[in-house]
Short mmCIF file of C-alpha atoms in Angstrom, two decimals:
data_model
loop_
_atom_site.label_atom_id
_atom_site.label_comp_id
_atom_site.label_asym_id
_atom_site.label_seq_id
_atom_site.Cartn_x
_atom_site.Cartn_y
_atom_site.Cartn_z
CA PHE A 13 114.57 116.93 106.08
CA LEU A 14 113.29 120.55 106.74
CA GLY A 15 110.54 122.34 105.17
CA HIS A 16 107.31 121.42 107.00
CA GLU A 17 105.38 123.86 108.83
CA SER A 18 104.59 121.72 111.51
CA TYR A 19 105.22 118.39 113.08
CA ILE A 20 105.57 115.14 110.96
CA THR A 21 102.90 112.82 111.35
CA PHE A 22 104.06 109.96 109.47
CA CYS A 23 107.06 108.66 106.93
CA HIS A 24 107.02 106.43 103.88
CA LEU A 25 110.06 104.97 102.07
CA GLU A 26 109.91 104.17 98.45
CA ASN A 27 113.20 103.22 96.38
CA GLU A 28 115.21 106.64 96.82
CA ALA A 29 112.16 108.77 98.00
CA ALA A 30 110.94 109.51 101.15
CA PHE A 31 107.15 110.87 101.48
CA THR A 32 106.13 113.00 104.53
CA CYS A 33 102.86 113.97 105.64
CA SER A 34 102.24 117.03 108.54
CA ALA A 35 99.91 118.79 110.60
CA ASP A 36 100.43 121.65 108.07
CA HIS A 37 98.13 119.72 105.64
CA THR A 38 100.45 118.93 102.64
CA ILE A 39 102.30 115.79 101.97
CA ARG A 40 106.02 116.02 101.14
CA LYS A 41 108.39 113.69 98.67
CA TRP A 42 112.12 113.94 99.25
CA ASP A 43 115.44 112.60 98.09
CA VAL A 44 117.10 110.77 100.38
CA VAL A 45 120.69 111.17 99.38
CA THR A 46 120.57 115.15 99.06
CA GLY A 47 117.34 115.87 101.63
CA GLN A 48 115.80 118.25 98.80
CA CYS A 49 111.93 118.45 98.87
CA LEU A 50 110.93 117.15 94.93
CA ALA A 51 107.38 117.99 95.47
CA ILE A 52 105.10 119.24 97.48
CA TYR A 53 100.61 117.51 97.54
CA ARG A 54 98.10 120.05 98.60
CA GLY A 55 94.57 119.61 98.77
CA HIS A 56 93.73 118.19 102.37
CA THR A 57 92.21 121.03 104.57
CA SER A 58 93.11 119.57 107.73
CA ILE A 59 96.25 117.41 109.56
CA VAL A 60 97.19 114.54 107.29
CA ASN A 61 98.01 111.67 109.49
CA ARG A 62 98.75 108.86 107.18
CA ILE A 63 100.15 108.03 103.98
CA LEU A 64 100.82 105.08 101.86
CA VAL A 65 102.52 104.11 98.47
CA ALA A 66 101.52 101.64 96.26
CA LYS A 67 102.33 101.58 92.39
CA ASP A 68 102.14 105.23 91.02
CA TYR A 69 99.51 106.12 93.67
CA LEU A 70 99.97 108.09 96.68
CA PHE A 71 97.22 107.06 99.35
CA SER A 72 96.51 109.98 102.22
CA GLY A 73 94.11 110.10 105.28
CA SER A 74 93.55 113.09 107.08
CA TYR A 75 91.26 114.99 110.06
CA ASP A 76 89.06 116.54 107.36
CA ARG A 77 87.26 113.20 107.11
CA THR A 78 88.85 112.12 103.78
CA ALA A 79 91.14 109.51 102.05
CA ARG A 80 92.61 111.07 99.02
CA CYS A 81 94.41 109.37 96.16
CA TRP A 82 97.72 111.10 94.01
CA SER A 83 99.60 110.84 90.89
CA VAL A 84 103.37 110.55 92.48
CA ASP A 85 104.45 112.22 89.58
CA LYS A 86 102.04 114.67 88.55
CA GLU A 87 101.50 115.96 91.90
CA LYS A 88 97.93 115.60 91.22
CA GLN A 89 94.68 114.33 93.25
CA ILE A 90 93.08 111.57 91.46
CA GLN A 91 90.22 110.52 93.88
CA GLU A 92 88.49 111.53 96.93
CA PHE A 93 86.89 108.99 99.36
CA ARG A 94 84.28 110.72 101.48
CA GLY A 95 81.68 108.68 104.05
CA HIS A 96 83.63 108.64 107.46
CA ARG A 97 81.81 110.57 109.96
CA ASN A 98 85.20 111.64 111.58
CA CYS A 99 88.91 111.48 111.41
CA VAL A 100 90.89 108.98 109.05
CA LEU A 101 94.00 107.68 110.70
CA THR A 102 95.37 104.75 109.18
CA LEU A 103 95.17 103.16 105.63
CA ALA A 104 95.96 99.83 103.78
CA HIS A 105 95.96 98.80 100.06
CA TYR A 106 95.48 95.93 98.37
CA SER A 107 94.42 94.24 94.78
CA SER A 108 91.39 92.38 94.61
CA ARG A 109 93.54 89.94 92.58
CA ASP A 110 95.23 89.38 95.62
CA VAL A 111 92.13 87.96 97.45
CA LEU A 112 89.54 87.24 94.79
CA GLU A 113 89.12 84.20 92.63
CA GLU A 114 88.52 84.57 89.13
CA GLU A 115 84.86 83.83 89.38
CA GLU A 116 84.33 86.18 92.55
CA GLU A 117 86.24 88.90 90.22
CA GLU A 118 83.42 88.26 87.40
CA GLU A 119 80.73 89.67 90.09
CA GLU A 120 82.60 92.75 90.06
CA GLU A 121 81.98 94.25 86.78
CA GLU A 122 81.66 97.48 87.52
CA GLU A 123 85.06 98.11 88.88
CA LYS A 124 87.27 95.79 86.17
CA VAL A 125 88.82 98.85 85.07
CA SER A 126 91.12 99.30 88.15
CA ARG A 127 91.08 96.03 91.00
CA ASP A 128 92.79 98.50 93.22
CA LEU A 129 90.90 98.73 96.90
CA LEU A 130 91.82 101.22 99.47
CA VAL A 131 91.01 100.31 103.07
CA THR A 132 90.66 103.13 105.67
CA GLY A 133 90.03 103.24 109.51
CA SER A 134 88.66 106.29 111.44
CA THR A 135 87.77 107.60 114.80
CA ASP A 136 84.00 106.70 113.98
CA CYS A 137 84.74 103.21 115.00
CA THR A 138 84.80 101.70 111.59
CA VAL A 139 87.02 100.06 108.65
CA LYS A 140 85.84 100.69 105.29
CA VAL A 141 86.69 99.53 101.80
CA TRP A 142 86.83 101.34 99.05
CA TRP A 143 87.32 100.87 95.22
CA VAL A 144 89.88 103.32 94.25
CA SER A 145 88.74 103.80 90.43
CA SER A 146 85.41 104.98 91.38
CA GLY A 147 85.76 106.32 95.42
CA ARG A 148 82.68 103.86 96.17
CA CYS A 149 82.28 102.07 99.41
CA TYR A 150 82.51 98.24 98.60
CA GLN A 151 81.95 97.70 102.62
CA THR A 152 82.03 98.76 105.98
CA LEU A 153 83.59 96.23 108.85
CA LEU A 154 81.56 97.15 111.96
CA GLY A 155 82.81 95.74 115.66
CA HIS A 156 85.13 98.20 117.20
CA THR A 157 83.78 100.67 119.92
CA GLY A 158 86.54 103.02 119.83
CA ALA A 159 88.55 104.58 117.30
CA VAL A 160 90.63 102.43 114.86
CA LEU A 161 94.35 103.72 114.89
CA CYS A 162 96.00 101.16 112.87
CA LEU A 163 95.41 98.34 110.00
CA ILE A 164 98.06 95.88 108.80
CA LEU A 165 96.54 93.12 105.46
CA ASP A 166 97.47 89.75 105.12
CA ALA A 167 96.26 89.23 101.41
CA PRO A 168 97.46 86.03 100.90
CA ASN A 169 95.46 84.63 103.56
CA ARG A 170 92.65 87.12 102.93
CA GLU A 171 93.02 88.86 106.43
CA LEU A 172 92.79 91.89 107.83
CA PHE A 173 94.01 93.38 111.62
CA SER A 174 93.11 96.50 113.40
CA GLY A 175 94.18 97.92 116.55
CA SER A 176 91.79 100.69 118.71
CA THR A 177 91.06 102.35 121.49
CA ASP A 178 88.93 99.84 122.69
CA TYR A 179 91.96 98.03 123.72
CA THR A 180 91.54 95.12 121.13
CA ILE A 181 92.64 94.01 118.09
CA ARG A 182 90.46 92.39 115.78
CA THR A 183 90.67 89.96 112.34
CA TRP A 184 88.68 90.04 109.35
CA ASN A 185 87.87 88.30 106.16
CA ILE A 186 88.49 91.06 103.86
CA VAL A 187 86.41 88.99 101.27
CA THR A 188 83.54 88.87 103.37
CA GLY A 189 83.72 91.07 105.90
CA GLU A 190 83.35 88.60 108.80
CA GLN A 191 85.26 89.25 111.93
CA LEU A 192 86.97 86.17 112.70
CA LYS A 193 89.31 86.68 115.95
CA VAL A 194 89.77 89.34 118.92
CA PHE A 195 92.91 89.81 120.62
CA LYS A 196 91.87 91.42 124.38
CA GLU A 197 95.08 91.37 126.54
CA HIS A 198 96.10 94.77 126.15
CA GLN A 199 95.47 97.42 129.01
CA GLY A 200 95.56 100.40 126.41
CA SER A 201 94.86 101.46 123.02
CA VAL A 202 96.80 99.49 120.17
CA ILE A 203 98.25 102.14 118.37
CA CYS A 204 100.48 100.24 115.74
CA LEU A 205 100.56 96.79 114.50
CA GLU A 206 103.31 94.58 112.39
CA LEU A 207 102.97 91.16 110.45
CA VAL A 208 105.81 88.91 110.01
CA ASN A 209 105.59 85.26 109.76
CA ARG A 210 101.99 84.73 111.07
CA HIS A 211 103.43 86.53 114.04
CA LEU A 212 101.38 89.63 115.02
CA TYR A 213 103.52 92.36 116.75
CA SER A 214 101.00 95.01 118.91
CA GLY A 215 101.96 98.18 120.26
CA SER A 216 99.83 99.84 122.55
CA ALA A 217 99.33 102.99 125.16
CA ASP A 218 99.82 100.37 128.22
CA ARG A 219 103.83 101.06 127.12
CA THR A 220 104.07 97.07 125.81
CA VAL A 221 104.27 95.66 122.75
CA LYS A 222 102.82 92.05 122.41
CA CYS A 223 103.51 89.21 119.85
CA TRP A 224 101.19 86.72 119.12
CA PHE A 225 100.47 83.53 117.17
CA VAL A 226 97.57 84.50 114.63
CA ASP A 227 96.74 80.88 113.90
CA THR A 228 95.82 80.63 117.72
CA GLY A 229 95.58 83.56 119.13
CA GLU A 230 98.09 83.15 121.86
CA ARG A 231 100.31 85.70 122.97
CA ILE A 232 103.45 84.46 123.21
CA GLN A 233 105.96 87.28 124.14
CA THR A 234 105.54 91.08 126.14
CA TYR A 235 108.27 93.24 125.12
CA LYS A 236 108.92 96.14 128.31
CA ALA A 237 111.12 98.84 128.73
CA HIS A 238 109.02 102.04 127.24
CA LYS A 239 108.61 105.08 129.62
CA HIS A 240 105.48 105.85 127.50
CA SER A 241 102.65 104.81 124.82
CA VAL A 242 104.26 102.55 121.83
CA SER A 243 103.41 104.53 118.94
CA THR A 244 105.25 102.84 115.91
CA LEU A 245 106.50 99.32 115.00
CA LYS A 246 108.84 97.94 112.82
CA TYR A 247 110.54 94.31 112.55
CA HIS A 248 113.72 93.90 110.20
CA ALA A 249 116.43 91.05 110.50
CA GLY A 250 114.92 89.32 113.62
CA ILE A 251 114.91 93.07 115.46
CA LEU A 252 111.76 94.79 116.60
CA PHE A 253 112.46 98.44 116.35
CA THR A 254 109.90 100.56 118.34
CA GLY A 255 109.15 104.19 118.70
CA SER A 256 107.77 105.84 121.59
CA GLY A 257 106.16 108.85 123.44
CA ASP A 258 109.22 109.11 125.36
CA ALA A 259 111.19 110.42 122.38
CA CYS A 260 113.68 107.34 122.11
CA ALA A 261 113.74 104.46 119.47
CA ARG A 262 114.43 101.15 120.69
CA ALA A 263 115.56 98.06 119.50
CA PHE A 264 114.30 94.49 120.88
CA ASN A 265 115.27 90.71 120.28
CA SER A 266 112.53 89.61 118.95
CA ARG A 267 112.75 85.94 120.05
CA SER A 268 113.81 87.01 123.71
CA GLY A 269 112.60 90.53 124.37
CA VAL A 270 115.64 91.65 125.77
CA LEU A 271 116.18 95.16 124.72
CA GLN A 272 119.47 95.85 122.73
CA LYS A 273 119.70 99.22 122.12
CA ILE A 274 118.25 103.00 122.77
CA PHE A 275 118.44 105.62 119.95
CA ARG A 276 118.19 109.19 121.45
CA GLY A 277 117.66 112.24 120.01
CA HIS A 278 114.27 113.23 119.17
CA LYS A 279 112.53 116.35 121.51
CA PHE A 280 109.27 114.38 121.09
CA ILE A 281 107.20 111.32 120.57
CA ILE A 282 108.08 109.55 117.65
CA ASN A 283 105.20 108.78 115.25
CA CYS A 284 106.97 106.54 112.51
CA ILE A 285 109.91 104.08 111.62
CA GLN A 286 111.27 102.80 108.37
CA ILE A 287 113.90 100.74 107.84
CA HIS A 288 116.09 101.02 104.12
CA ASN A 289 119.33 99.64 103.33
CA GLU A 290 120.10 98.98 106.98
CA LEU A 291 119.55 102.62 107.92
CA LEU A 292 116.68 103.36 110.41
CA TYR A 293 114.51 106.33 109.67
CA THR A 294 112.54 108.18 112.47
CA ALA A 295 109.98 110.81 111.96
CA SER A 296 108.79 112.43 115.16
CA HIS A 297 106.48 115.34 116.64
CA ASP A 298 109.14 117.29 116.86
CA GLY A 299 109.18 118.16 112.93
CA THR A 300 112.35 116.18 111.92
CA LEU A 301 113.02 112.87 110.28
CA ARG A 302 116.60 111.40 111.26
CA ILE A 303 118.63 108.60 109.80
CA TRP A 304 120.61 106.17 112.21
CA ASP A 305 123.18 103.46 111.01
CA ILE A 306 122.01 100.02 112.32
CA ARG A 307 124.30 98.13 110.54
CA GLY A 308 126.12 96.93 113.80
CA ILE A 309 123.49 95.79 115.36
CA CYS A 310 121.89 94.02 112.30
CA LYS A 311 125.29 92.51 111.54
CA ARG A 312 125.37 91.14 115.51
CA ASN A 313 122.14 89.84 115.27
CA LYS A 314 122.47 87.81 112.02
CA ARG A 315 125.41 86.06 114.10
CA ARG A 316 123.57 85.22 116.49
CA LEU A 317 120.67 83.77 114.44
CA LYS A 318 123.35 81.65 113.03
CA LYS A 319 124.90 80.22 115.87
CA GLU A 320 121.49 79.69 117.52
CA ARG A 321 120.74 77.69 114.45
CA SER A 322 124.25 75.70 114.64
CA VAL A 323 123.09 74.77 118.42
CA GLN A 324 119.51 73.85 117.65
CA GLY A 325 120.52 71.52 114.55
CA ARG A 326 123.17 69.61 116.91
CA SER A 327 120.35 69.43 120.01
CA SER A 328 117.88 68.29 117.50
CA GLN A 329 120.23 65.21 116.79
CA LYS A 330 120.33 64.28 120.41
CA GLY A 331 116.65 62.91 120.71
CA SER A 332 113.14 62.05 118.95
CA LEU A 333 111.58 65.46 117.30
CA SER A 334 108.21 63.85 117.39
CA ARG A 335 108.89 63.34 121.44
CA LEU A 336 110.15 66.74 121.96
CA PHE A 337 107.21 68.57 120.28
CA ASN A 338 104.53 66.63 121.65
CA ASN A 339 105.79 67.40 125.25
CA LYS A 340 104.99 70.67 126.44
CA VAL A 341 108.34 71.08 129.01
CA GLY A 342 110.38 69.88 126.61
CA CYS A 343 108.92 72.55 124.00
CA MET A 344 109.55 75.34 126.54
CA VAL A 345 113.50 73.79 127.27
CA GLN A 346 114.33 74.46 123.43
CA GLN A 347 112.90 78.07 123.78
CA GLU A 348 114.83 78.99 126.98
CA ASN A 349 118.10 77.35 125.18
CA ARG A 350 117.40 79.70 122.09
CA GLU A 351 116.94 82.60 123.87
#
């Protein structure tokens, strides 16, 4: 997909359309089948760092210190969120219906028209939550001592995760704004996050990805092999896909951490990874969006998972489950067998 006048910073897939944002200050919508540019959204006055499509809204964050909301169909700006003292680098979206009880919602009569909220992370070290309908800041989350580079939301559990240049990941109660937990093992900036089944994956400038069990804060796996910072992550079908500053995308077995494949072709850092219909989309600093066929690797991984479940099922019949799971050595042996 060629058309941006500068490098692509992020890509979002929605149905049969791809949305890209760029250092050329614009956002573009593409037909993924033909590669035709369907729409251009103009208004930001600097690099557009991140985009997010939710319902009929398109959200964007920029170096111009604002986040904006657009009508996807009309290519028109609906709302501007102004209040950060520096660049807006990352976005998340949710509805208060997802996190608030009915009696709590009644307290927010002013926002009854729309219950949508936007979360923004900035280089000013803060996370802000905004009402979409009015553009009003609902709350500011303070605690990071470096730029907030990434956000991921777990609305059913009322939790927000943020990664920062202060080398930490922090967990917040999205309703109260209370800081719940700090994850501290990375030796570089935390650039990207992915949450799957209460497992949190974090990519860092220290050239690793770490997997954490959210409920305890325990680190349970580290993925190595990158020759530069890990810039983006995506989990799919038991495979962890990563993009890096070394211009390569990689596929790891998410359980064992074993590297399964390297995707080479980009010339500069990969900024974003998306997966749709077992196709891998990679957007890069080199100004291109590439599409890779990953059906083979997904098929092999599904066979492996099926085999592991079969072996696990047979072994579980040989002894007492309660004895195995109460014995730490037994648990570790089970894990090694699965790998």
